[in-house]
Coordinates of C-alpha atoms and ligand atoms in Angstrom, one line a residue:
X33 CA 44.4 19.5 -16.2
X34 CA 45.0 20.1 -12.6
X35 CA 42.0 22.3 -12.4
X36 CA 39.5 19.3 -12.4
X37 CA 41.5 17.4 -9.8
X38 CA 41.8 20.5 -7.6
X39 CA 38.1 21.2 -7.8
X40 CA 37.4 17.7 -7.0
X41 CA 39.5 17.8 -3.9
X42 CA 38.1 21.1 -2.7
X43 CA 34.6 19.8 -3.1
X44 CA 35.4 16.7 -1.1
X45 CA 37.1 18.8 1.6
X46 CA 33.8 20.8 1.8
X47 CA 31.9 17.6 2.2
X48 CA 34.2 16.4 5.0
X49 CA 34.0 19.7 6.8
X50 CA 30.3 19.8 6.4
X51 CA 30.3 16.3 7.9
X52 CA 32.0 17.6 11.0
X53 CA 29.5 20.5 11.3
X54 CA 32.1 23.2 10.6
X55 CA 30.5 26.5 9.7
X56 CA 31.3 28.7 6.6
X57 CA 34.5 27.0 5.7
X58 CA 32.8 24.4 3.5
X59 CA 31.3 27.1 1.5
X60 CA 34.6 28.7 0.8
X61 CA 36.0 25.5 -0.4
X62 CA 33.0 24.8 -2.7
X63 CA 33.3 28.3 -4.1
X64 CA 37.0 27.9 -4.9
X65 CA 36.1 24.6 -6.5
X66 CA 33.7 26.1 -8.9
X67 CA 35.9 28.9 -10.0
X68 CA 39.0 26.7 -10.4
X69 CA 37.0 24.2 -12.4
X70 CA 35.7 26.8 -14.8
X71 CA 39.0 28.7 -15.3
X72 CA 40.0 28.8 -18.8
X73 CA 43.8 28.6 -18.0
X74 CA 45.3 25.6 -16.2
X75 CA 46.2 26.6 -12.5
X76 CA 49.6 25.1 -13.0
X77 CA 50.2 27.5 -15.9
X78 CA 48.9 30.4 -13.8
X79 CA 51.3 29.4 -11.0
X80 CA 54.3 28.9 -13.2
X81 CA 53.9 32.4 -14.8
X82 CA 52.6 34.4 -11.8
X83 CA 53.5 32.5 -8.7
X84 CA 51.5 32.6 -5.4
X85 CA 50.6 36.2 -6.2
X86 CA 48.6 35.1 -9.3
X87 CA 46.9 32.4 -7.4
X88 CA 45.6 34.8 -4.9
X89 CA 44.1 36.8 -7.8
X90 CA 41.8 33.9 -8.7
X91 CA 38.4 34.8 -7.3
X92 CA 37.6 32.9 -4.1
X93 CA 41.2 31.9 -3.5
X94 CA 42.5 33.3 -0.2
X95 CA 45.8 32.5 1.7
X96 CA 44.8 29.2 3.1
X97 CA 43.4 27.8 -0.2
X98 CA 46.5 29.2 -2.1
X99 CA 48.7 27.3 0.3
X100 CA 46.8 24.1 -0.6
X101 CA 47.0 24.8 -4.3
X102 CA 50.8 25.4 -4.0
X103 CA 51.2 22.2 -1.9
X104 CA 49.3 20.2 -4.4
X105 CA 51.2 21.5 -7.4
X106 CA 54.5 20.8 -5.8
X107 CA 53.9 17.5 -4.1
X108 CA 50.8 16.1 -5.7
X109 CA 49.0 15.8 -2.3
X110 CA 47.3 18.0 0.3
X111 CA 48.1 16.9 3.8
X112 CA 44.9 18.6 5.2
X113 CA 42.8 16.6 2.9
X114 CA 44.5 13.4 3.7
X115 CA 44.0 14.1 7.3
X116 CA 40.3 14.6 6.9
X117 CA 40.0 11.3 4.9
X118 CA 41.7 9.4 7.7
X119 CA 39.2 10.9 10.2
X120 CA 36.3 9.6 8.3
X121 CA 37.4 7.1 5.8
X122 CA 34.4 7.0 3.5
X123 CA 34.1 7.1 -0.2
X124 CA 32.6 10.5 -0.1
X125 CA 32.7 11.1 -3.8
X126 CA 30.5 8.1 -4.5
X127 CA 28.2 8.5 -1.6
X128 CA 27.5 12.0 -2.0
X129 CA 26.1 11.4 -5.6
X130 CA 23.2 9.4 -4.1
X131 CA 20.2 11.8 -4.0
X132 CA 18.9 12.7 -0.5
X133 CA 22.3 11.7 1.1
X134 CA 24.4 14.6 2.5
X135 CA 27.4 14.8 4.5
X136 CA 25.7 14.6 7.9
X137 CA 23.8 11.4 7.0
X138 CA 27.0 9.9 5.6
X139 CA 28.7 10.5 8.9
X140 CA 26.0 8.8 10.9
X141 CA 26.0 5.9 8.5
X142 CA 29.8 5.5 9.0
X143 CA 29.7 5.9 12.7
X144 CA 26.7 3.6 13.4
X145 CA 27.0 1.0 10.6
X146 CA 30.6 1.4 9.3
X147 CA 29.3 2.2 5.9
X148 CA 32.1 3.3 3.5
X149 CA 30.9 2.5 0.0
X150 CA 27.9 2.4 -2.0
X151 CA 28.0 -1.4 -2.0
X152 CA 27.9 -1.5 1.8
X153 CA 25.2 1.1 1.8
X154 CA 23.0 -1.0 -0.6
X155 CA 23.5 -4.1 1.6
X156 CA 22.7 -2.3 4.7
X157 CA 19.5 -0.8 3.1
X158 CA 18.4 -4.2 1.7
X159 CA 18.8 -5.7 5.2
X160 CA 16.6 -2.9 6.6
X161 CA 19.4 -1.7 8.9
X162 CA 19.0 2.0 7.9
X163 CA 15.4 2.5 8.7
X164 CA 16.2 1.8 12.3
X165 CA 18.7 4.5 12.6
X166 CA 17.7 7.8 14.4
X167 CA 16.6 10.3 11.8
X168 CA 16.3 8.0 9.0
X169 CA 13.2 5.8 8.7
X170 CA 11.6 3.7 6.1
X171 CA 11.1 6.4 3.6
X172 CA 14.7 7.5 3.6
X173 CA 15.8 3.8 3.2
X174 CA 13.6 3.5 0.2
X175 CA 15.0 6.7 -1.3
X176 CA 18.4 5.6 -0.8
X177 CA 17.8 2.3 -2.7
X178 CA 16.1 4.2 -5.4
X179 CA 19.0 6.6 -5.6
X180 CA 21.3 3.7 -6.0
X181 CA 19.2 2.1 -8.7
X182 CA 19.1 5.3 -10.6
X183 CA 22.9 5.8 -10.5
X184 CA 23.4 2.2 -11.8
X185 CA 21.0 2.9 -14.6
X186 CA 22.5 6.0 -15.7
X187 CA 26.0 5.1 -15.6
X188 CA 27.2 5.4 -19.1
X189 CA 25.6 6.9 -22.2
X190 CA 21.9 8.0 -22.8
X191 CA 19.9 7.0 -25.9
X192 CA 19.6 9.8 -28.2
X193 CA 15.9 9.4 -28.3
X194 CA 15.5 9.7 -24.6
X195 CA 17.7 12.8 -24.3
X196 CA 16.8 14.8 -27.4
X197 CA 13.3 15.9 -26.3
X198 CA 14.7 17.2 -22.9
X199 CA 17.5 19.0 -24.8
X200 CA 15.4 20.6 -27.2
X201 CA 13.0 21.9 -24.3
X202 CA 16.3 23.6 -22.8
X203 CA 17.3 25.0 -26.2
X204 CA 13.9 26.5 -26.7
X205 CA 13.9 28.0 -23.2
X206 CA 17.3 29.6 -23.7
X207 CA 16.3 30.7 -27.3
X208 CA 13.4 32.6 -25.7
X209 CA 15.8 34.7 -23.5
X210 CA 16.3 38.2 -25.2
X211 CA 20.1 38.1 -24.2
X212 CA 20.6 35.0 -26.6
X213 CA 21.5 36.1 -30.1
X214 CA 22.4 32.7 -31.5
X215 CA 22.0 29.3 -30.2
X216 CA 22.9 25.8 -31.4
X217 CA 23.6 22.3 -30.1
X218 CA 27.1 21.2 -30.5
X219 CA 29.0 17.8 -29.7
X220 CA 27.4 14.4 -30.2
X221 CA 23.8 15.5 -30.0
X222 CA 24.4 17.9 -33.1
X223 CA 26.0 14.9 -34.8
X224 CA 23.0 12.8 -33.8
X225 CA 24.9 9.9 -32.5
X226 CA 22.9 7.1 -31.2
X227 CA 24.0 7.6 -27.7
X228 CA 25.0 10.7 -25.9
X229 CA 27.5 11.3 -23.1
X230 CA 26.4 14.9 -22.3
X231 CA 24.5 17.7 -24.0
X232 CA 26.4 20.6 -25.5
X233 CA 24.9 24.0 -26.1
X234 CA 26.5 27.0 -27.6
X235 CA 25.1 30.5 -27.2
X236 CA 26.3 33.9 -28.7
X237 CA 25.4 36.7 -26.3
X238 CA 27.0 40.0 -25.2
X239 CA 25.5 39.5 -21.7
X240 CA 26.9 36.2 -20.7
X241 CA 26.0 36.7 -17.0
X242 CA 22.3 36.9 -17.7
X243 CA 22.4 33.7 -19.8
X244 CA 24.5 31.9 -17.2
X245 CA 22.3 32.8 -14.4
X246 CA 19.2 31.7 -16.3
X247 CA 20.8 28.5 -17.3
X248 CA 22.1 27.5 -13.9
X249 CA 18.6 28.2 -12.2
X250 CA 16.6 25.9 -14.7
X251 CA 14.1 23.8 -12.9
X252 CA 15.2 20.2 -12.4
X253 CA 18.8 20.9 -11.6
X254 CA 20.3 18.4 -9.1
X255 CA 23.9 19.7 -9.4
X256 CA 26.0 22.6 -10.6
X257 CA 29.4 21.4 -11.6
X258 CA 30.4 24.8 -12.6
X259 CA 29.1 28.3 -13.3
X260 CA 31.4 30.8 -15.1
X261 CA 31.2 33.6 -17.6
X262 CA 32.1 31.4 -20.6
X263 CA 31.1 27.9 -19.4
X264 CA 28.6 26.4 -17.2
X265 CA 27.7 22.8 -16.4
X266 CA 24.7 21.3 -14.7
X267 CA 23.1 18.0 -14.0
X268 CA 19.4 17.5 -14.4
X269 CA 17.2 15.2 -12.3
X270 CA 16.9 12.9 -15.3
X271 CA 20.7 12.3 -14.9
X272 CA 21.8 14.2 -18.0
X273 CA 24.6 16.7 -17.8
X274 CA 24.5 19.9 -19.9
X275 CA 27.4 22.0 -20.9
X276 CA 26.6 25.6 -21.9
X277 CA 29.2 27.8 -23.5
X278 CA 28.7 31.4 -24.0
X279 CA 30.8 32.8 -27.1
X280 CA 31.2 36.2 -28.6
X281 CA 29.7 36.6 -32.0
X282 CA 32.9 36.8 -33.8
X283 CA 34.0 33.3 -32.8
X284 CA 30.6 31.6 -33.1
X285 CA 31.6 29.7 -36.3
X286 CA 34.9 28.5 -34.8
X287 CA 33.4 27.4 -31.5
X288 CA 30.5 25.7 -33.3
X289 CA 33.0 23.9 -35.5
X290 CA 35.3 23.0 -32.5
X291 CA 32.6 22.0 -30.1
X292 CA 30.6 19.9 -32.6
X293 CA 33.6 17.6 -33.1
X294 CA 34.1 14.8 -33.5
X295 CA 37.4 15.1 -31.8
X296 CA 38.8 12.9 -34.5
X297 CA 37.4 15.1 -37.2
X298 CA 38.9 18.1 -35.5
X299 CA 42.3 16.6 -35.2
X300 CA 42.6 16.1 -39.0
X301 CA 41.1 19.5 -39.6
X302 CA 43.7 21.2 -37.4
X303 CA 46.4 19.4 -39.1
X304 CA 45.3 20.7 -42.5
X305 CA 45.2 24.2 -41.1
X306 CA 48.8 23.9 -39.7
X307 CA 49.9 22.5 -43.0
X308 CA 48.6 25.4 -44.8
X309 CA 50.2 27.9 -42.4
X310 CA 47.1 28.6 -40.3
X311 CA 46.2 28.0 -36.5
X312 CA 42.7 26.8 -35.9
X313 CA 41.1 26.8 -32.5
X314 CA 37.7 27.3 -30.8
X315 CA 38.3 31.1 -31.1
X316 CA 38.9 31.4 -34.9
X317 CA 41.2 30.6 -37.8
X318 CA 44.4 32.6 -37.5
X319 CA 47.2 33.6 -39.8
X320 CA 49.9 34.7 -37.4
X321 CA 48.0 36.9 -35.0
X322 CA 45.4 37.9 -37.6
X323 CA 42.0 36.3 -37.4
X324 CA 41.0 35.3 -41.0
X325 CA 38.0 33.4 -40.3
X326 CA 35.6 32.0 -37.6
X327 CA 32.3 33.9 -37.8
X328 CA 30.8 31.0 -39.6
X329 CA 31.7 27.2 -40.0
X330 CA 31.3 27.6 -43.7
X331 CA 34.1 30.2 -43.9
X332 CA 36.6 27.9 -41.9
X333 CA 36.1 24.9 -44.2
X334 CA 36.3 27.2 -47.3
X335 CA 39.5 28.8 -46.3
X336 CA 41.1 25.4 -45.5
X337 CA 40.1 24.2 -49.0
X338 CA 37.1 22.1 -48.1
X339 CA 33.3 22.5 -48.4
X340 CA 31.3 22.3 -45.2
X341 CA 29.6 19.0 -44.5
X342 CA 26.5 18.2 -42.2
X343 CA 27.5 17.4 -38.6
X344 CA 26.4 13.9 -39.0
X345 CA 29.3 13.2 -41.3
X346 CA 32.0 14.6 -39.0
X347 CA 33.5 11.3 -37.8
X348 CA 36.8 11.2 -39.7
X349 CA 35.3 8.5 -41.8
X350 CA 36.4 10.0 -45.2
X351 CA 34.3 13.1 -45.1
X352 CA 37.3 15.4 -45.0
X353 CA 38.8 13.8 -48.1
X354 CA 35.5 13.9 -49.9
X355 CA 35.0 17.5 -48.9
X356 CA 38.4 18.3 -50.4
X357 CA 37.5 16.4 -53.5
X358 CA 34.3 18.4 -54.0
X359 CA 36.1 21.8 -53.3
X360 CA 38.5 20.9 -56.2
X361 CA 35.5 20.3 -58.5
X362 CA 35.8 16.5 -58.5
X363 CA 32.4 14.9 -59.0
X364 CA 33.2 12.1 -56.4
X365 CA 32.6 14.6 -53.5
X366 CA 30.4 14.5 -50.5
X367 CA 27.3 12.5 -50.6
X368 CA 23.9 14.1 -50.9
X369 CA 22.6 12.7 -47.8
X370 CA 18.8 12.1 -47.3
X371 CA 16.6 14.5 -45.3
X372 CA 13.5 13.8 -43.3
X373 CA 11.4 15.6 -45.9
X374 CA 12.5 13.1 -48.5
X375 CA 10.6 10.4 -46.6
X376 CA 7.2 9.8 -48.3
X377 CA 5.8 7.2 -45.9
X378 CA 6.6 4.5 -43.4
X379 CA 6.0 0.9 -43.9
X380 CA 6.5 -0.6 -40.4
X381 CA 3.7 0.3 -38.0
X382 CA 1.5 -1.8 -35.9
X383 CA -2.2 -1.2 -35.6
X384 CA -4.7 -2.3 -32.9
X385 CA -5.3 -5.4 -35.0
X386 CA -2.2 -6.9 -33.4
X387 CA -2.4 -5.1 -30.1
X388 CA -0.8 -1.8 -31.1
X389 CA -2.3 1.3 -29.5
X390 CA -4.2 2.8 -32.3
X391 CA -6.9 2.1 -34.9
X392 CA -6.1 2.2 -38.6
X393 CA -8.0 5.4 -39.0
X394 CA -6.0 7.0 -36.2
X395 CA -2.7 5.9 -37.7
X396 CA -3.7 7.0 -41.1
X397 CA -4.6 10.5 -39.8
X398 CA -1.4 10.8 -37.9
X399 CA 0.6 9.7 -41.0
X400 CA -1.2 12.4 -43.2
X401 CA -0.5 15.0 -40.7
X402 CA 3.2 14.2 -41.1
X403 CA 2.8 14.9 -44.7
X404 CA 3.2 11.2 -45.8
X405 CA 1.7 9.9 -48.9
X406 CA 1.3 6.3 -47.7
X407 CA 1.6 4.3 -44.4
X408 CA 2.1 0.6 -44.4
X409 CA 0.4 -1.5 -41.7
X410 CA 2.7 -4.3 -40.6
X411 CA 1.0 -6.2 -38.1
X412 CA 2.5 -9.2 -36.5
X413 CA 1.5 -12.6 -37.9
X414 CA 0.3 -15.7 -36.1
X415 CA 3.5 -17.0 -34.6
X416 CA 3.7 -14.1 -32.1
X417 CA 0.8 -15.0 -30.1
X418 CA 1.8 -12.7 -27.2
X419 CA 1.7 -9.8 -29.6
X420 CA -1.7 -10.9 -31.0
X421 CA -0.3 -12.0 -34.2
X422 CA -2.9 -12.3 -37.1
X423 CA -3.7 -15.6 -38.7
X424 CA -4.5 -15.9 -42.5
X425 CA -8.2 -15.3 -41.8
X426 CA -7.8 -12.4 -39.5
X427 CA -5.3 -10.8 -42.0
X428 CA -7.9 -11.1 -44.7
X429 CA -10.4 -9.5 -42.5
X430 CA -8.1 -6.6 -41.9
X431 CA -7.3 -6.2 -45.4
X432 CA -10.9 -5.6 -46.2
X433 CA -11.2 -2.9 -43.7
X434 CA -8.0 -1.3 -45.2
X435 CA -9.7 -1.4 -48.7
X436 CA -12.6 0.3 -47.4
X437 CA -10.7 3.0 -45.7
X438 CA -8.7 3.7 -48.8
X439 CA -11.7 4.8 -50.7
X440 CA -12.0 7.7 -48.6
X441 CA -8.5 9.1 -48.9
X442 CA -7.1 11.7 -51.2
X443 CA -3.5 11.5 -52.2
X444 CA -2.9 8.9 -49.4
X445 CA -3.1 5.3 -49.1
X446 CA -2.8 2.7 -46.3
X447 CA -0.8 -0.3 -47.6
X448 CA -1.5 -3.9 -46.6
X449 CA 1.5 -5.5 -45.1
X450 CA 2.6 -7.6 -42.2
X451 CA 5.7 -8.3 -40.1
X452 CA 6.0 -12.1 -40.4
X453 CA 8.2 -14.1 -38.2
X454 CA 11.2 -16.0 -39.6
X455 CA 11.1 -19.5 -38.1
X456 CA 14.2 -21.5 -37.3
X457 CA 14.6 -23.0 -40.6
X458 CA 14.0 -19.6 -42.3
X459 CA 10.4 -20.4 -43.3
X460 CA 7.7 -17.9 -42.8
X461 CA 5.0 -18.4 -40.2
X462 CA 2.2 -17.7 -42.5
X463 CA 1.2 -19.2 -45.8
X464 CA 2.1 -17.9 -49.3
X465 CA -1.6 -17.6 -50.2
X466 CA -2.0 -14.9 -47.5
X467 CA 1.4 -13.2 -48.3
X468 CA 0.4 -12.9 -52.0
X469 CA -2.7 -10.7 -51.1
X470 CA -0.5 -8.1 -49.4
X471 CA 1.1 -5.1 -50.9
X472 CA 4.4 -5.9 -49.3
X473 CA 5.9 -8.3 -46.7
X474 CA 8.3 -7.5 -43.9
X475 CA 10.0 -10.5 -42.3
X476 CA 12.0 -10.4 -39.0
X477 CA 13.3 -12.6 -36.3
X478 CA 11.4 -12.6 -33.1
X479 CA 12.4 -15.8 -31.6
X480 CA 15.5 -18.0 -31.0
X481 CA 18.0 -15.2 -31.1
X482 CA 20.9 -17.4 -29.9
X483 CA 22.0 -19.6 -32.8
X484 CA 25.5 -20.1 -34.2
X485 CA 26.6 -17.7 -36.8
X486 CA 26.3 -20.1 -39.7
X487 CA 22.8 -21.3 -38.9
X488 CA 21.6 -17.9 -38.1
X489 CA 22.9 -16.4 -41.5
X490 CA 21.4 -19.3 -43.4
X491 CA 18.1 -18.8 -41.6
X492 CA 17.8 -15.2 -42.6
X493 CA 19.0 -15.7 -46.2
X494 CA 16.4 -18.4 -46.6
X495 CA 13.7 -16.2 -45.4
X496 CA 14.9 -13.6 -48.0
X497 CA 14.6 -16.2 -50.8
X498 CA 10.9 -16.4 -50.0
X499 CA 9.5 -14.6 -53.2
X500 CA 6.9 -12.8 -51.2
X501 CA 9.2 -11.3 -48.6
X502 CA 10.3 -7.8 -49.5
X503 CA 11.9 -6.3 -46.3
X504 CA 14.1 -7.7 -43.5
X505 CA 13.1 -5.9 -40.3
X506 CA 15.7 -4.9 -37.6
X507 CA 18.5 -6.9 -39.3
X508 CA 20.9 -7.4 -36.5
X509 CA 18.6 -7.7 -33.6
X510 CA 20.7 -5.5 -31.3
X511 CA 19.0 -3.5 -28.4
X512 CA 21.4 -0.7 -27.4
X513 CA 22.7 -1.1 -23.9
X514 CA 20.6 -4.3 -23.5
X515 CA 21.2 -6.9 -26.2
X516 CA 24.0 -7.7 -28.6
X517 CA 23.5 -8.3 -32.2
X518 CA 22.7 -12.0 -33.3
X519 CA 25.7 -14.0 -34.4
X520 CA 25.5 -13.3 -38.2
X521 CA 27.7 -12.7 -41.2
X522 CA 26.2 -9.4 -42.1
X523 CA 28.4 -9.2 -45.2
X524 CA 26.9 -12.4 -46.6
X525 CA 23.3 -11.1 -45.9
X526 CA 24.1 -7.9 -47.6
X527 CA 25.2 -9.7 -50.7
X528 CA 22.2 -12.1 -50.6
X529 CA 19.9 -9.0 -50.2
X530 CA 21.5 -7.3 -53.2
X531 CA 21.4 -10.4 -55.5
X532 CA 17.7 -11.2 -54.5
X533 CA 16.6 -7.3 -54.7
X534 CA 15.4 -7.4 -51.1
X535 CA 15.4 -4.5 -48.8
X536 CA 17.0 -4.0 -45.4
X537 CA 15.3 -1.9 -42.7
X538 CA 16.7 0.9 -40.8
X539 CA 14.5 0.7 -37.7
X540 CA 14.2 4.1 -36.1
X541 CA 13.2 3.0 -32.5
X542 CA 15.7 4.8 -30.3
X543 CA 17.0 1.5 -28.7
X544 CA 17.3 -0.3 -32.0
X545 CA 18.7 2.0 -34.7
X546 CA 19.2 -1.2 -36.7
X547 CA 20.9 -1.1 -39.2
X548 CA 23.3 1.4 -37.4
X549 CA 25.4 4.0 -39.2
X550 CA 28.4 1.8 -40.0
X551 CA 26.2 -1.0 -41.4
X552 CA 24.2 1.5 -43.5
X553 CA 27.4 2.7 -45.1
X554 CA 28.5 -0.9 -45.9
X555 CA 25.1 -1.8 -47.2
X556 CA 25.3 1.2 -49.6
X557 CA 28.7 0.4 -50.7
X558 CA 27.4 -3.0 -51.7
X559 CA 24.5 -1.7 -53.3
X560 CA 21.7 -2.9 -51.1
X561 CA 18.4 -0.8 -50.9
X562 CA 17.3 0.2 -47.5
X563 CA 14.1 1.7 -46.0
X564 CA 13.8 3.9 -42.9
X565 CA 10.8 2.5 -40.8
X566 CA 9.6 3.3 -37.2
X567 CA 8.2 0.1 -36.0
X568 CA 5.6 2.3 -34.3
X569 CA 3.3 0.6 -31.9
X570 CA 1.6 3.9 -31.1
X571 CA 0.7 6.8 -33.4
X572 CA 3.2 9.2 -31.5
X573 CA 6.0 6.8 -32.3
X574 CA 5.7 7.6 -36.0
X575 CA 7.8 10.7 -34.9
X576 CA 10.8 8.4 -34.3
X577 CA 11.5 8.5 -37.9
X578 CA 13.9 11.4 -37.3
X579 CA 16.2 9.0 -35.4
X580 CA 16.2 6.5 -38.3
X581 CA 16.9 9.3 -40.8
X582 CA 19.7 10.6 -38.6
X583 CA 21.2 7.1 -38.6
X584 CA 20.9 7.0 -42.4
X585 CA 22.6 10.4 -42.8
X586 CA 25.4 9.2 -40.5
X587 CA 25.6 6.2 -42.9
X588 CA 25.9 8.5 -45.9
X589 CA 22.7 7.3 -47.3
X590 CA 21.3 9.1 -50.3
X591 CA 17.8 9.3 -51.6
X592 CA 18.3 6.5 -54.2
X593 CA 19.6 4.1 -51.4
X594 CA 16.2 4.7 -49.4
X595 CA 13.2 3.3 -51.1
X596 CA 10.5 5.1 -49.0
X597 CA 11.7 8.2 -50.6
X598 CA 9.8 7.1 -53.7
X599 CA 6.2 8.1 -54.7
X600 CA 3.5 5.6 -54.0
X601 CA 3.4 4.5 -57.6
X602 CA 7.1 4.0 -57.9
X603 CA 7.2 2.1 -54.5
X604 CA 4.4 -0.3 -55.6
X605 CA 6.1 -0.9 -58.9
X606 CA 9.4 -1.8 -57.0
X607 CA 7.6 -4.3 -54.9
X608 CA 5.8 -5.9 -57.9
X609 CA 9.1 -6.4 -59.8
X610 CA 11.3 -7.6 -57.1
X611 CA 9.1 -10.4 -55.8
Ligands
DGT702 P1 29.8 12.7 -25.9 O1 29.4 13.9 -25.1 O2 30.7 11.7 -25.1 O3 28.5 12.0 -26.5 O4 30.5 13.2 -27.2 P2 31.0 14.7 -27.7 O5 31.4 14.6 -29.1 O6 29.8 15.5 -27.5 O7 32.2 15.1 -26.8 P3 32.2 16.1 -25.6 O8 31.0 16.6 -25.0 O9 33.4 15.7 -24.7 O10 33.0 17.4 -26.4 C1 32.3 18.1 -27.3 C2 33.0 18.4 -28.5 O11 34.2 19.3 -28.2 C3 33.8 17.3 -29.2 O12 33.0 16.7 -30.0 C4 34.9 17.8 -29.8 C5 35.4 19.0 -29.0 N1 36.5 18.5 -28.1 C6 36.4 18.2 -26.6 N2 37.5 17.8 -26.4 C7 38.4 18.0 -27.3 C8 39.8 17.7 -27.5 O13 40.5 17.4 -26.6 N3 40.4 18.0 -28.7 C9 39.5 18.4 -29.7 N4 40.1 18.5 -30.9 N5 38.3 18.6 -29.7 C10 37.8 18.4 -28.5
CA703 CA1 28.7 16.0 -25.5
CA704 CA1 30.4 18.1 -23.1

């Protein structure tokens, strides 16, 4: 795509011109950059078919800019731009991204301190060279450092859990607009991937201009990448980018299908369409010139001989084949993946007995509000002194309080559990006497993460062999973007869990999601039972369950794979008969 490249160059030309204090011209280049970036057609195609005349028809493109487009398409370079770069040889693209740093300041930094890159900028700020410059000061220097930190942190992908609340807020705001007829997430956020590159939103409206105007003036926007009738793109101060596409009603299903992805899923689906003599794109499903489908996603899948599957499955991991089998009446079709409403309770939450934020009563009340039938209190045990882990005596005391509370509840029960620590040899940090008195026991690794694969695997399997242990918490120990999995033979652990009748946790904390989707799928294949828990240390974190459920769905987990879809009695029966 030449459009993106040209838009980037024009934006940089605008920055350089602004740096030199040139009036009006920067604005013209910026405007051209925005229109070119949001053009549906590639400029090189426009030029090929219509020549210079066609370029001049693009809004915001006059003689001088048309010259530059032509030059770029012919030579791959724009001399004017190269000249500007030579005059002030700074990495403008990088520097301009730092909040509070405009072209004028960048120019001063280059002239006085020879700063060309972000790295040099950071060094100068740390040595307090910037505060001394005329027009800068301490505050600006601090802001620059903060801006650099922010950029470093936000390079790469965002956790679903940190991005989804903000995304839903935007979705709701747009939904309330009377010009918006239909609205949905698309892309990875609709597929509920554990990390998100950018947020994609689709809207049906017959008044795209109104919707676009509203969208590009949302509070908290720090950059508008593009603003057009069908596509707009913004960056929010939190660092997230949001893409908005406005679609005519007739293409809604096709666009939703296309932009939900994944790309891999779409490639296969498009192949199927071609094999059957259709053409599939974001506008619809076509036979020759005739549109035969595209108003809904269901319709597209159906015409192509599939049944529609939930977005979480669309990763080209066998869902297309399964959907075809199902459409053909084969019983081995798509899985009946679980739903959040199937979850009857959460067995991993920490109370104020081990330093969590809320009392047992508060947690019980929050769980009841969520419609749960039970909530398991899994306070840490004594090894974890920093987490106020409970010893045998304290655990006993806590159990008595739970027993008292349980007398008051109707159709709800607090379960007595713990999250014990797995010691280096696989033993449990608390005695069997104390474990026996509990409704269930979770064990997890909270120390010595770095062991060799064989030793770590044996350590975990040893813990599972303890007859009182029911559940292994956060089995791989990974923290997304922060810590890798332990060195373990997960396959061996799955097999041991299956043989021993032990349960593996799907931890819903946004930076854990452990087991992850692929591991869940594998555990299910082996026949290991799992549980979706939150690991909440605060009552509000019970809401994280949705992220664990999403991960379970992406792992094709069905009701029978997940034990906390059971009623209280069935669950307790299960624990009694497996340990
Ligand atoms: P992300 O944003 O990196 O978390 O992942 P996605 O899946 O949201 O990707 P994004 O935002 O680049 O594009 C949204 C969807 O648009 C993507 O899931 C599928 C569709 N799409 C984008 N580019 C292509 C493409 O080149 N070919 C096909 N078939 N589909 C594409
Ligand atoms: Ca995306
Ligand atoms: Ca996108």
